[in-house]
Every structure is written in C-alpha cells, then in structure tokens.
Amino acid sequence: MRLRQVIKRPQTELRHENPYQLLVAVMLSAQCTDARVNQVTPALFAAFPTVEALAAAEPEDVLPYIRSVSYPNSKARHLVAAARRIRDEFGGAVPSSLKALESLPGVGPKTARVVASVAFGVAALPVDTHVYRVAHRIGLVRRARTPREVERRLKRQLPSHVWGEAHHLLILHGRYTCTARQPRCAQCVLTDLCDHYRRLQRLPAPLTGLDPRQGRYFCKRCRRYFDTPVYRTDRLEVEQVSCLNCGSLQVFDAKTGCSTRRVPDYRVR
C-alpha cells in the first residue's frame, strides 16, 4: 500500500498502556477528537487506574474528568456500567472477542473492532468517518450505504493480516491529508488513483466578468442571471443547482465566478 511510504507509524493516536485504558479512550472518542480525549485521560486514569476502581465509582464521580468531551453525561454512565459488567462477568479483564466487547454498555461494533484489533490482535477493519470517506474517494468502494457495507467490501479486497494496518492508514490519511473539507490533494500520493481528485479536476473553471447585481446565479448555457435555483439530484446522488430557465447544471455563482457543481462528500449518513 502506497500510504506506507508516507505514514511511518500506522497506529492509533489514542494514548493508552493497556486494554482497559484503550477501551475507555475509544469510548470517549465517539464524535470527539483523539487530541481532546488525550487531554482528559491522564487525570481520568490517575483517578480510576483499574477496571475495579472505575466500577466502584458513580457516573457523577467520573463526569468532572470528562466534561470537555462530547456527550459527557452519557459517556460517564456508559464507562461505569461497562466497568461493572467487566468486573462482574469477565473477572475484571477486558474481553477480547467482538461478541463480548459488544455486550458492554456503550460499546458498538466500531469500538469493539478497534479494541479487539489494537489490544488483542484480532483481525478486524473498523470503519469510522475517515475510513468511510477515503475508501469512497479513492475508489476502493463505490456507493456503499453504511460503514458495515464499506467494511465488508474492503475485507473482500484485502487479506486479513493487513486489515488492522489498513484501518490506521486510511484513518491517518483522512485525518491529515484527505480531509473532509479542502483535502490536501497537492500533498497526496494517491491522486493518480483517486476518483475524487479526477472529479475535482473536471469541475468547470471559474468565469470572469459576471455581474452579481443582475442575479445570484449565472447560467452559462442560456446566458441568464437568476436568484432562485432549482435543485436536481445527479447520477452520483448529489444535489446540484440547476438553472431556473433552462434546467442546465452549467450554473455559476455570480459573485465568485465559481461553478456551483458539487462532488460527493461521502459523509456517513
């Protein structure tokens, strides 16, 4: 995989020393950045260094340590409940199987796969928003509706012994290069393979000399200005601005001169 040449350490950026700490960090990272999680976990782990310590706590004891992450109240409840389940049903040791991990409160398929892969070497390929976006953009998968569908398609293409590494490579590429907004295509080593890059290159060049006083939009086909667009969904299921007069998609923003054409953003729905 070409990404290996530029990503020297394809591994999680969540700081942890054992499976317990990894599980807690991954649970906290849901809809939150790894950087933010890494800011709160040192104090959290100092206060609750073991599964048993966390299981003996109440959610309100945990909340002050994680208040700056997203959804702190529900995460505090899930952390304590998961720790109690591990203490009572698994002898205080974080389980290694996907089924057992998914039985824990607050642990879904993605969290279970990350913990199983990173902590226990289980062959798994978790799909988060970065993996979902990058896999679509570079054409590894096309029009997959859900993260689970992306996971299944990627697994069919890749041998199981590289699933974990592929997960980290795609995440880090999406986090630092193939970002959701304004991807750094000039720094990317995959542009010659990338469907998204090709679509960006095919976007119409900006027009000059447009007069926004005549209307918000300008149609290149019928040479008319208009303010109220009609929206059409193209073959890639992207909603596009079309001309009110002739229905063309050759529409430009009269103020910036840029085409209103959009390429798929491949967000997880």
PDB file of C-alpha atoms in Angstrom:
ATOM      1  CA  MET A   1       0.000   0.000   0.000  1.00  0.00           C
ATOM      2  CA  ARG A   2       1.474   3.316  -1.112  1.00  0.00           C
ATOM      3  CA  LEU A   3       0.375   5.068   2.078  1.00  0.00           C
ATOM      4  CA  ARG A   4       3.018   3.084   3.973  1.00  0.00           C
ATOM      5  CA  GLN A   5       5.654   5.282   2.319  1.00  0.00           C
ATOM      6  CA  VAL A   6       4.341   8.455   3.962  1.00  0.00           C
ATOM      7  CA  ILE A   7       2.685   7.189   7.144  1.00  0.00           C
ATOM      8  CA  LYS A   8       5.556   5.741   9.141  1.00  0.00           C
ATOM      9  CA  ARG A   9       3.580   4.761  12.256  1.00  0.00           C
ATOM     10  CA  PRO A  10       0.150   3.425  11.283  1.00  0.00           C
ATOM     11  CA  GLN A  11      -1.284   3.072  14.758  1.00  0.00           C
ATOM     12  CA  THR A  12      -3.899   4.643  16.983  1.00  0.00           C
ATOM     13  CA  GLU A  13      -3.195   8.124  18.308  1.00  0.00           C
ATOM     14  CA  LEU A  14      -5.173   7.447  21.486  1.00  0.00           C
ATOM     15  CA  ARG A  15      -2.695   7.185  24.351  1.00  0.00           C
ATOM     16  CA  HIS A  16      -3.071   4.026  26.381  1.00  0.00           C
ATOM     17  CA  GLU A  17      -0.989   1.470  28.250  1.00  0.00           C
ATOM     18  CA  ASN A  18      -3.355  -1.499  28.470  1.00  0.00           C
ATOM     19  CA  PRO A  19      -6.672  -2.820  27.128  1.00  0.00           C
ATOM     20  CA  TYR A  20      -8.651  -1.102  29.892  1.00  0.00           C
ATOM     21  CA  GLN A  21      -7.234   2.310  29.040  1.00  0.00           C
ATOM     22  CA  LEU A  22      -7.740   1.706  25.332  1.00  0.00           C
ATOM     23  CA  LEU A  23     -11.383   0.742  25.830  1.00  0.00           C
ATOM     24  CA  VAL A  24     -12.047   3.868  27.877  1.00  0.00           C
ATOM     25  CA  ALA A  25     -10.260   6.095  25.360  1.00  0.00           C
ATOM     26  CA  VAL A  26     -12.108   4.629  22.381  1.00  0.00           C
ATOM     27  CA  MET A  27     -15.459   5.012  24.146  1.00  0.00           C
ATOM     28  CA  LEU A  28     -14.635   8.655  24.847  1.00  0.00           C
ATOM     29  CA  SER A  29     -13.551   9.252  21.249  1.00  0.00           C
ATOM     30  CA  ALA A  30     -17.038   8.780  19.787  1.00  0.00           C
ATOM     31  CA  GLN A  31     -17.815  12.044  17.958  1.00  0.00           C
ATOM     32  CA  CYS A  32     -14.778  13.587  19.629  1.00  0.00           C
ATOM     33  CA  THR A  33     -11.193  14.098  18.505  1.00  0.00           C
ATOM     34  CA  ASP A  34      -8.356  11.904  19.693  1.00  0.00           C
ATOM     35  CA  ALA A  35      -6.496  15.053  20.715  1.00  0.00           C
ATOM     36  CA  ARG A  36      -9.289  16.058  23.082  1.00  0.00           C
ATOM     37  CA  VAL A  37      -9.507  12.555  24.538  1.00  0.00           C
ATOM     38  CA  ASN A  38      -5.757  12.537  25.139  1.00  0.00           C
ATOM     39  CA  GLN A  39      -6.141  15.734  27.148  1.00  0.00           C
ATOM     40  CA  VAL A  40      -8.600  14.228  29.614  1.00  0.00           C
ATOM     41  CA  THR A  41      -7.430  10.636  30.028  1.00  0.00           C
ATOM     42  CA  PRO A  42      -4.261  11.215  32.121  1.00  0.00           C
ATOM     43  CA  ALA A  43      -6.251  12.649  35.033  1.00  0.00           C
ATOM     44  CA  LEU A  44      -9.060  10.150  34.482  1.00  0.00           C
ATOM     45  CA  PHE A  45      -6.689   7.175  34.622  1.00  0.00           C
ATOM     46  CA  ALA A  46      -4.930   8.594  37.668  1.00  0.00           C
ATOM     47  CA  ALA A  47      -8.270   8.755  39.470  1.00  0.00           C
ATOM     48  CA  PHE A  48      -9.534   5.402  38.171  1.00  0.00           C
ATOM     49  CA  PRO A  49      -6.440   3.324  37.333  1.00  0.00           C
ATOM     50  CA  THR A  50      -8.199  -0.040  37.030  1.00  0.00           C
ATOM     51  CA  VAL A  51     -11.462  -1.584  35.942  1.00  0.00           C
ATOM     52  CA  GLU A  52     -12.283  -2.209  39.602  1.00  0.00           C
ATOM     53  CA  ALA A  53     -11.720   1.430  40.532  1.00  0.00           C
ATOM     54  CA  LEU A  54     -13.989   2.636  37.739  1.00  0.00           C
ATOM     55  CA  ALA A  55     -16.619   0.016  38.577  1.00  0.00           C
ATOM     56  CA  ALA A  56     -16.710   1.226  42.183  1.00  0.00           C
ATOM     57  CA  ALA A  57     -17.358   4.806  41.079  1.00  0.00           C
ATOM     58  CA  GLU A  58     -20.601   6.559  40.211  1.00  0.00           C
ATOM     59  CA  PRO A  59     -21.133   8.437  36.937  1.00  0.00           C
ATOM     60  CA  GLU A  60     -21.091  11.737  38.819  1.00  0.00           C
ATOM     61  CA  ASP A  61     -17.599  10.849  40.086  1.00  0.00           C
ATOM     62  CA  VAL A  62     -16.360  10.377  36.514  1.00  0.00           C
ATOM     63  CA  LEU A  63     -18.119  13.363  34.958  1.00  0.00           C
ATOM     64  CA  PRO A  64     -15.717  16.106  36.164  1.00  0.00           C
ATOM     65  CA  TYR A  65     -12.821  14.373  34.410  1.00  0.00           C
ATOM     66  CA  ILE A  66     -14.525  14.094  31.018  1.00  0.00           C
ATOM     67  CA  ARG A  67     -16.699  17.199  30.951  1.00  0.00           C
ATOM     68  CA  SER A  68     -14.835  18.635  27.942  1.00  0.00           C
ATOM     69  CA  VAL A  69     -15.534  15.674  25.639  1.00  0.00           C
ATOM     70  CA  SER A  70     -18.728  15.291  23.637  1.00  0.00           C
ATOM     71  CA  TYR A  71     -21.778  13.854  25.434  1.00  0.00           C
ATOM     72  CA  PRO A  72     -20.024  13.629  28.814  1.00  0.00           C
ATOM     73  CA  ASN A  73     -23.097  12.605  30.819  1.00  0.00           C
ATOM     74  CA  SER A  74     -23.963   9.573  28.718  1.00  0.00           C
ATOM     75  CA  LYS A  75     -20.307   8.593  28.387  1.00  0.00           C
ATOM     76  CA  ALA A  76     -19.828   8.736  32.161  1.00  0.00           C
ATOM     77  CA  ARG A  77     -22.797   6.398  32.613  1.00  0.00           C
ATOM     78  CA  HIS A  78     -21.542   4.014  29.939  1.00  0.00           C
ATOM     79  CA  LEU A  79     -17.993   3.933  31.307  1.00  0.00           C
ATOM     80  CA  VAL A  80     -19.142   2.983  34.792  1.00  0.00           C
ATOM     81  CA  ALA A  81     -21.686   0.461  33.502  1.00  0.00           C
ATOM     82  CA  ALA A  82     -19.117  -1.149  31.190  1.00  0.00           C
ATOM     83  CA  ALA A  83     -16.576  -1.390  34.013  1.00  0.00           C
ATOM     84  CA  ARG A  84     -19.143  -3.065  36.245  1.00  0.00           C
ATOM     85  CA  ARG A  85     -20.047  -5.551  33.519  1.00  0.00           C
ATOM     86  CA  ILE A  86     -16.345  -6.368  33.018  1.00  0.00           C
ATOM     87  CA  ARG A  87     -15.870  -6.798  36.773  1.00  0.00           C
ATOM     88  CA  ASP A  88     -18.949  -8.952  37.280  1.00  0.00           C
ATOM     89  CA  GLU A  89     -18.957 -11.066  34.119  1.00  0.00           C
ATOM     90  CA  PHE A  90     -15.349 -11.127  32.898  1.00  0.00           C
ATOM     91  CA  GLY A  91     -13.359 -11.199  36.127  1.00  0.00           C
ATOM     92  CA  GLY A  92     -12.118  -7.639  35.726  1.00  0.00           C
ATOM     93  CA  ALA A  93     -10.304  -8.309  32.432  1.00  0.00           C
ATOM     94  CA  VAL A  94     -11.387  -6.566  29.251  1.00  0.00           C
ATOM     95  CA  PRO A  95     -12.697  -9.320  26.949  1.00  0.00           C
ATOM     96  CA  SER A  96     -11.021  -9.900  23.608  1.00  0.00           C
ATOM     97  CA  SER A  97     -13.853 -11.242  21.468  1.00  0.00           C
ATOM     98  CA  LEU A  98     -16.060  -8.974  19.387  1.00  0.00           C
ATOM     99  CA  LYS A  99     -19.226 -10.547  20.774  1.00  0.00           C
ATOM    100  CA  ALA A 100     -18.175  -9.996  24.378  1.00  0.00           C
ATOM    101  CA  LEU A 101     -16.992  -6.454  23.731  1.00  0.00           C
ATOM    102  CA  GLU A 102     -20.249  -5.539  22.007  1.00  0.00           C
ATOM    103  CA  SER A 103     -22.156  -6.801  25.050  1.00  0.00           C
ATOM    104  CA  LEU A 104     -20.685  -3.970  27.124  1.00  0.00           C
ATOM    105  CA  PRO A 105     -22.836  -0.864  27.675  1.00  0.00           C
ATOM    106  CA  GLY A 106     -21.849   1.953  25.324  1.00  0.00           C
ATOM    107  CA  VAL A 107     -19.738  -0.291  23.087  1.00  0.00           C
ATOM    108  CA  GLY A 108     -20.872  -0.584  19.484  1.00  0.00           C
ATOM    109  CA  PRO A 109     -19.400  -2.512  16.555  1.00  0.00           C
ATOM    110  CA  LYS A 110     -16.761   0.093  15.699  1.00  0.00           C
ATOM    111  CA  THR A 111     -15.480   0.469  19.264  1.00  0.00           C
ATOM    112  CA  ALA A 112     -15.406  -3.308  19.695  1.00  0.00           C
ATOM    113  CA  ARG A 113     -13.415  -3.750  16.496  1.00  0.00           C
ATOM    114  CA  VAL A 114     -10.874  -1.077  17.415  1.00  0.00           C
ATOM    115  CA  VAL A 115     -10.258  -2.571  20.853  1.00  0.00           C
ATOM    116  CA  ALA A 116     -10.119  -6.151  19.576  1.00  0.00           C
ATOM    117  CA  SER A 117      -7.716  -5.225  16.786  1.00  0.00           C
ATOM    118  CA  VAL A 118      -5.381  -2.881  18.661  1.00  0.00           C
ATOM    119  CA  ALA A 119      -5.336  -4.527  22.090  1.00  0.00           C
ATOM    120  CA  PHE A 120      -5.633  -8.199  21.134  1.00  0.00           C
ATOM    121  CA  GLY A 121      -4.534  -8.502  17.504  1.00  0.00           C
ATOM    122  CA  VAL A 122      -7.923  -9.715  16.304  1.00  0.00           C
ATOM    123  CA  ALA A 123      -8.309  -9.399  12.537  1.00  0.00           C
ATOM    124  CA  ALA A 124     -10.748  -6.506  12.216  1.00  0.00           C
ATOM    125  CA  LEU A 125     -11.217  -3.487   9.989  1.00  0.00           C
ATOM    126  CA  PRO A 126     -13.204  -0.828  11.847  1.00  0.00           C
ATOM    127  CA  VAL A 127     -14.776   1.831   9.628  1.00  0.00           C
ATOM    128  CA  ASP A 128     -15.120   5.334  11.027  1.00  0.00           C
ATOM    129  CA  THR A 129     -15.926   8.556   9.195  1.00  0.00           C
ATOM    130  CA  HIS A 130     -12.356   8.871   7.850  1.00  0.00           C
ATOM    131  CA  VAL A 131     -12.172   5.308   6.533  1.00  0.00           C
ATOM    132  CA  TYR A 132     -15.646   5.666   5.007  1.00  0.00           C
ATOM    133  CA  ARG A 133     -14.714   8.910   3.220  1.00  0.00           C
ATOM    134  CA  VAL A 134     -11.253   7.887   1.991  1.00  0.00           C
ATOM    135  CA  ALA A 135     -12.373   4.454   0.782  1.00  0.00           C
ATOM    136  CA  HIS A 136     -15.057   6.100  -1.355  1.00  0.00           C
ATOM    137  CA  ARG A 137     -12.872   8.944  -2.601  1.00  0.00           C
ATOM    138  CA  ILE A 138     -10.040   6.797  -3.870  1.00  0.00           C
ATOM    139  CA  GLY A 139     -12.462   4.280  -5.339  1.00  0.00           C
ATOM    140  CA  LEU A 140     -11.843   1.283  -3.082  1.00  0.00           C
ATOM    141  CA  VAL A 141     -15.613   1.116  -2.659  1.00  0.00           C
ATOM    142  CA  ARG A 142     -18.428   2.808  -4.520  1.00  0.00           C
ATOM    143  CA  ARG A 143     -21.828   3.858  -3.233  1.00  0.00           C
ATOM    144  CA  ALA A 144     -21.730   1.849  -0.044  1.00  0.00           C
ATOM    145  CA  ARG A 145     -24.601   2.974   2.147  1.00  0.00           C
ATOM    146  CA  THR A 146     -23.249   2.158   5.589  1.00  0.00           C
ATOM    147  CA  PRO A 147     -19.928   1.711   7.407  1.00  0.00           C
ATOM    148  CA  ARG A 148     -20.652  -2.010   7.728  1.00  0.00           C
ATOM    149  CA  GLU A 149     -21.046  -2.281   3.963  1.00  0.00           C
ATOM    150  CA  VAL A 150     -17.736  -0.453   3.470  1.00  0.00           C
ATOM    151  CA  GLU A 151     -16.138  -2.865   5.932  1.00  0.00           C
ATOM    152  CA  ARG A 152     -17.429  -5.917   4.076  1.00  0.00           C
ATOM    153  CA  ARG A 153     -16.220  -4.639   0.708  1.00  0.00           C
ATOM    154  CA  LEU A 154     -12.773  -3.689   2.000  1.00  0.00           C
ATOM    155  CA  LYS A 155     -12.363  -7.086   3.641  1.00  0.00           C
ATOM    156  CA  ARG A 156     -13.082  -8.793   0.337  1.00  0.00           C
ATOM    157  CA  GLN A 157     -10.235  -6.845  -1.282  1.00  0.00           C
ATOM    158  CA  LEU A 158      -7.607  -7.078   1.445  1.00  0.00           C
ATOM    159  CA  PRO A 159      -6.021 -10.103   3.144  1.00  0.00           C
ATOM    160  CA  SER A 160      -6.994 -10.377   6.797  1.00  0.00           C
ATOM    161  CA  HIS A 161      -3.461  -9.886   8.095  1.00  0.00           C
ATOM    162  CA  VAL A 162      -3.421  -6.260   6.853  1.00  0.00           C
ATOM    163  CA  TRP A 163      -6.907  -5.228   7.991  1.00  0.00           C
ATOM    164  CA  GLY A 164      -5.663  -3.539  11.158  1.00  0.00           C
ATOM    165  CA  GLU A 165      -2.888  -1.683   9.370  1.00  0.00           C
ATOM    166  CA  ALA A 166      -5.241  -0.616   6.575  1.00  0.00           C
ATOM    167  CA  HIS A 167      -7.634   0.790   9.171  1.00  0.00           C
ATOM    168  CA  HIS A 168      -4.932   3.023  10.644  1.00  0.00           C
ATOM    169  CA  LEU A 169      -3.502   4.052   7.270  1.00  0.00           C
ATOM    170  CA  LEU A 170      -6.901   5.150   5.980  1.00  0.00           C
ATOM    171  CA  ILE A 171      -7.758   6.959   9.217  1.00  0.00           C
ATOM    172  CA  LEU A 172      -4.499   8.901   9.319  1.00  0.00           C
ATOM    173  CA  HIS A 173      -4.676   9.712   5.617  1.00  0.00           C
ATOM    174  CA  GLY A 174      -8.199  11.032   6.130  1.00  0.00           C
ATOM    175  CA  ARG A 175      -7.294  12.959   9.255  1.00  0.00           C
ATOM    176  CA  TYR A 176      -4.267  14.795   7.876  1.00  0.00           C
ATOM    177  CA  THR A 177      -4.398  14.713   4.061  1.00  0.00           C
ATOM    178  CA  CYS A 178      -7.753  13.605   2.635  1.00  0.00           C
ATOM    179  CA  THR A 179      -9.694  15.862   4.986  1.00  0.00           C
ATOM    180  CA  ALA A 180     -13.452  16.282   4.745  1.00  0.00           C
ATOM    181  CA  ARG A 181     -13.170  19.912   3.709  1.00  0.00           C
ATOM    182  CA  GLN A 182     -10.417  21.227   1.466  1.00  0.00           C
ATOM    183  CA  PRO A 183      -8.460  17.972   1.065  1.00  0.00           C
ATOM    184  CA  ARG A 184      -4.721  18.487   0.585  1.00  0.00           C
ATOM    185  CA  CYS A 185      -4.553  16.889  -2.843  1.00  0.00           C
ATOM    186  CA  ALA A 186      -1.211  18.560  -3.622  1.00  0.00           C
ATOM    187  CA  GLN A 187       0.355  16.538  -0.783  1.00  0.00           C
ATOM    188  CA  CYS A 188      -1.360  13.250  -1.630  1.00  0.00           C
ATOM    189  CA  VAL A 189       0.490  10.236  -3.039  1.00  0.00           C
ATOM    190  CA  LEU A 190      -2.726   8.718  -4.403  1.00  0.00           C
ATOM    191  CA  THR A 191      -4.007  11.389  -6.796  1.00  0.00           C
ATOM    192  CA  ASP A 192      -3.319   9.244  -9.860  1.00  0.00           C
ATOM    193  CA  LEU A 193      -5.622   6.587  -8.407  1.00  0.00           C
ATOM    194  CA  CYS A 194      -8.235   8.862  -6.883  1.00  0.00           C
ATOM    195  CA  ASP A 195     -11.779   9.166  -8.237  1.00  0.00           C
ATOM    196  CA  HIS A 196     -12.405  12.251  -6.098  1.00  0.00           C
ATOM    197  CA  TYR A 197      -9.332  14.046  -7.444  1.00  0.00           C
ATOM    198  CA  ARG A 198     -10.379  13.330 -11.023  1.00  0.00           C
ATOM    199  CA  ARG A 199     -13.830  14.762 -10.351  1.00  0.00           C
ATOM    200  CA  LEU A 200     -12.312  17.896  -8.835  1.00  0.00           C
ATOM    201  CA  GLN A 201     -10.116  18.365 -11.896  1.00  0.00           C
ATOM    202  CA  ARG A 202     -13.159  18.129 -14.157  1.00  0.00           C
ATOM    203  CA  LEU A 203     -15.046  20.928 -12.423  1.00  0.00           C
ATOM    204  CA  PRO A 204     -15.594  23.926 -14.739  1.00  0.00           C
ATOM    205  CA  ALA A 205     -13.072  26.744 -14.498  1.00  0.00           C
ATOM    206  CA  PRO A 206     -14.345  29.955 -12.871  1.00  0.00           C
ATOM    207  CA  LEU A 207     -15.918  32.611 -15.089  1.00  0.00           C
ATOM    208  CA  THR A 208     -14.825  36.227 -15.001  1.00  0.00           C
ATOM    209  CA  GLY A 209     -16.792  39.393 -15.604  1.00  0.00           C
ATOM    210  CA  LEU A 210     -20.050  38.265 -14.013  1.00  0.00           C
ATOM    211  CA  ASP A 211     -22.348  40.914 -12.520  1.00  0.00           C
ATOM    212  CA  PRO A 212     -23.925  39.842  -9.199  1.00  0.00           C
ATOM    213  CA  ARG A 213     -26.253  42.839  -9.334  1.00  0.00           C
ATOM    214  CA  GLN A 214     -28.198  41.029 -12.051  1.00  0.00           C
ATOM    215  CA  GLY A 215     -28.750  37.899 -10.009  1.00  0.00           C
ATOM    216  CA  ARG A 216     -27.171  35.490  -7.568  1.00  0.00           C
ATOM    217  CA  TYR A 217     -26.517  32.854 -10.236  1.00  0.00           C
ATOM    218  CA  PHE A 218     -25.497  32.850 -13.891  1.00  0.00           C
ATOM    219  CA  CYS A 219     -26.291  30.087 -16.371  1.00  0.00           C
ATOM    220  CA  LYS A 220     -23.564  29.597 -18.948  1.00  0.00           C
ATOM    221  CA  ARG A 221     -25.891  27.708 -21.259  1.00  0.00           C
ATOM    222  CA  CYS A 222     -28.722  30.231 -21.633  1.00  0.00           C
ATOM    223  CA  ARG A 223     -26.647  33.267 -20.558  1.00  0.00           C
ATOM    224  CA  ARG A 224     -29.193  34.389 -17.985  1.00  0.00           C
ATOM    225  CA  TYR A 225     -28.966  35.519 -14.387  1.00  0.00           C
ATOM    226  CA  PHE A 226     -31.399  34.318 -11.738  1.00  0.00           C
ATOM    227  CA  ASP A 227     -31.824  34.323  -7.958  1.00  0.00           C
ATOM    228  CA  THR A 228     -33.967  31.285  -7.231  1.00  0.00           C
ATOM    229  CA  PRO A 229     -32.348  27.972  -8.154  1.00  0.00           C
ATOM    230  CA  VAL A 230     -33.956  24.650  -8.878  1.00  0.00           C
ATOM    231  CA  TYR A 231     -32.205  21.695  -7.266  1.00  0.00           C
ATOM    232  CA  ARG A 232     -31.603  18.452  -9.147  1.00  0.00           C
ATOM    233  CA  THR A 233     -30.010  15.219  -7.998  1.00  0.00           C
ATOM    234  CA  ASP A 234     -27.335  13.974 -10.375  1.00  0.00           C
ATOM    235  CA  ARG A 235     -26.352  10.372 -11.167  1.00  0.00           C
ATOM    236  CA  LEU A 236     -23.988  10.324  -8.170  1.00  0.00           C
ATOM    237  CA  GLU A 237     -26.897  11.309  -5.922  1.00  0.00           C
ATOM    238  CA  VAL A 238     -25.501  14.782  -5.266  1.00  0.00           C
ATOM    239  CA  GLU A 239     -27.953  17.665  -5.108  1.00  0.00           C
ATOM    240  CA  GLN A 240     -26.920  20.268  -7.698  1.00  0.00           C
ATOM    241  CA  VAL A 241     -28.054  23.803  -8.503  1.00  0.00           C
ATOM    242  CA  SER A 242     -29.760  23.942 -11.892  1.00  0.00           C
ATOM    243  CA  CYS A 243     -30.911  26.871 -13.991  1.00  0.00           C
ATOM    244  CA  LEU A 244     -34.406  28.165 -13.307  1.00  0.00           C
ATOM    245  CA  ASN A 245     -34.852  28.933 -17.004  1.00  0.00           C
ATOM    246  CA  CYS A 246     -33.360  26.018 -18.972  1.00  0.00           C
ATOM    247  CA  GLY A 247     -32.585  23.358 -16.354  1.00  0.00           C
ATOM    248  CA  SER A 248     -28.859  23.286 -17.131  1.00  0.00           C
ATOM    249  CA  LEU A 249     -26.285  22.416 -14.474  1.00  0.00           C
ATOM    250  CA  GLN A 250     -23.812  24.877 -16.021  1.00  0.00           C
ATOM    251  CA  VAL A 251     -24.512  27.326 -13.214  1.00  0.00           C
ATOM    252  CA  PHE A 252     -22.001  29.706 -11.641  1.00  0.00           C
ATOM    253  CA  ASP A 253     -22.033  31.882  -8.549  1.00  0.00           C
ATOM    254  CA  ALA A 254     -22.267  35.412  -9.917  1.00  0.00           C
ATOM    255  CA  LYS A 255     -20.254  36.866  -7.030  1.00  0.00           C
ATOM    256  CA  THR A 256     -17.288  34.475  -7.047  1.00  0.00           C
ATOM    257  CA  GLY A 257     -17.463  33.205 -10.620  1.00  0.00           C
ATOM    258  CA  CYS A 258     -17.078  29.636  -9.347  1.00  0.00           C
ATOM    259  CA  SER A 259     -19.141  26.735 -10.588  1.00  0.00           C
ATOM    260  CA  THR A 260     -21.879  25.577  -8.248  1.00  0.00           C
ATOM    261  CA  ARG A 261     -21.221  21.951  -9.212  1.00  0.00           C
ATOM    262  CA  ARG A 262     -20.511  19.745  -6.224  1.00  0.00           C
ATOM    263  CA  VAL A 263     -18.758  16.416  -5.954  1.00  0.00           C
ATOM    264  CA  PRO A 264     -19.812  13.730  -3.449  1.00  0.00           C
ATOM    265  CA  ASP A 265     -18.605  14.417   0.087  1.00  0.00           C
ATOM    266  CA  TYR A 266     -19.080  10.833   1.309  1.00  0.00           C
ATOM    267  CA  ARG A 267     -20.166  11.636   4.821  1.00  0.00           C
ATOM    268  CA  VAL A 268     -21.506   8.845   6.968  1.00  0.00           C
ATOM    269  CA  ARG A 269     -25.270   9.273   6.991  1.00  0.00           C
TER     270      ARG A 269
END
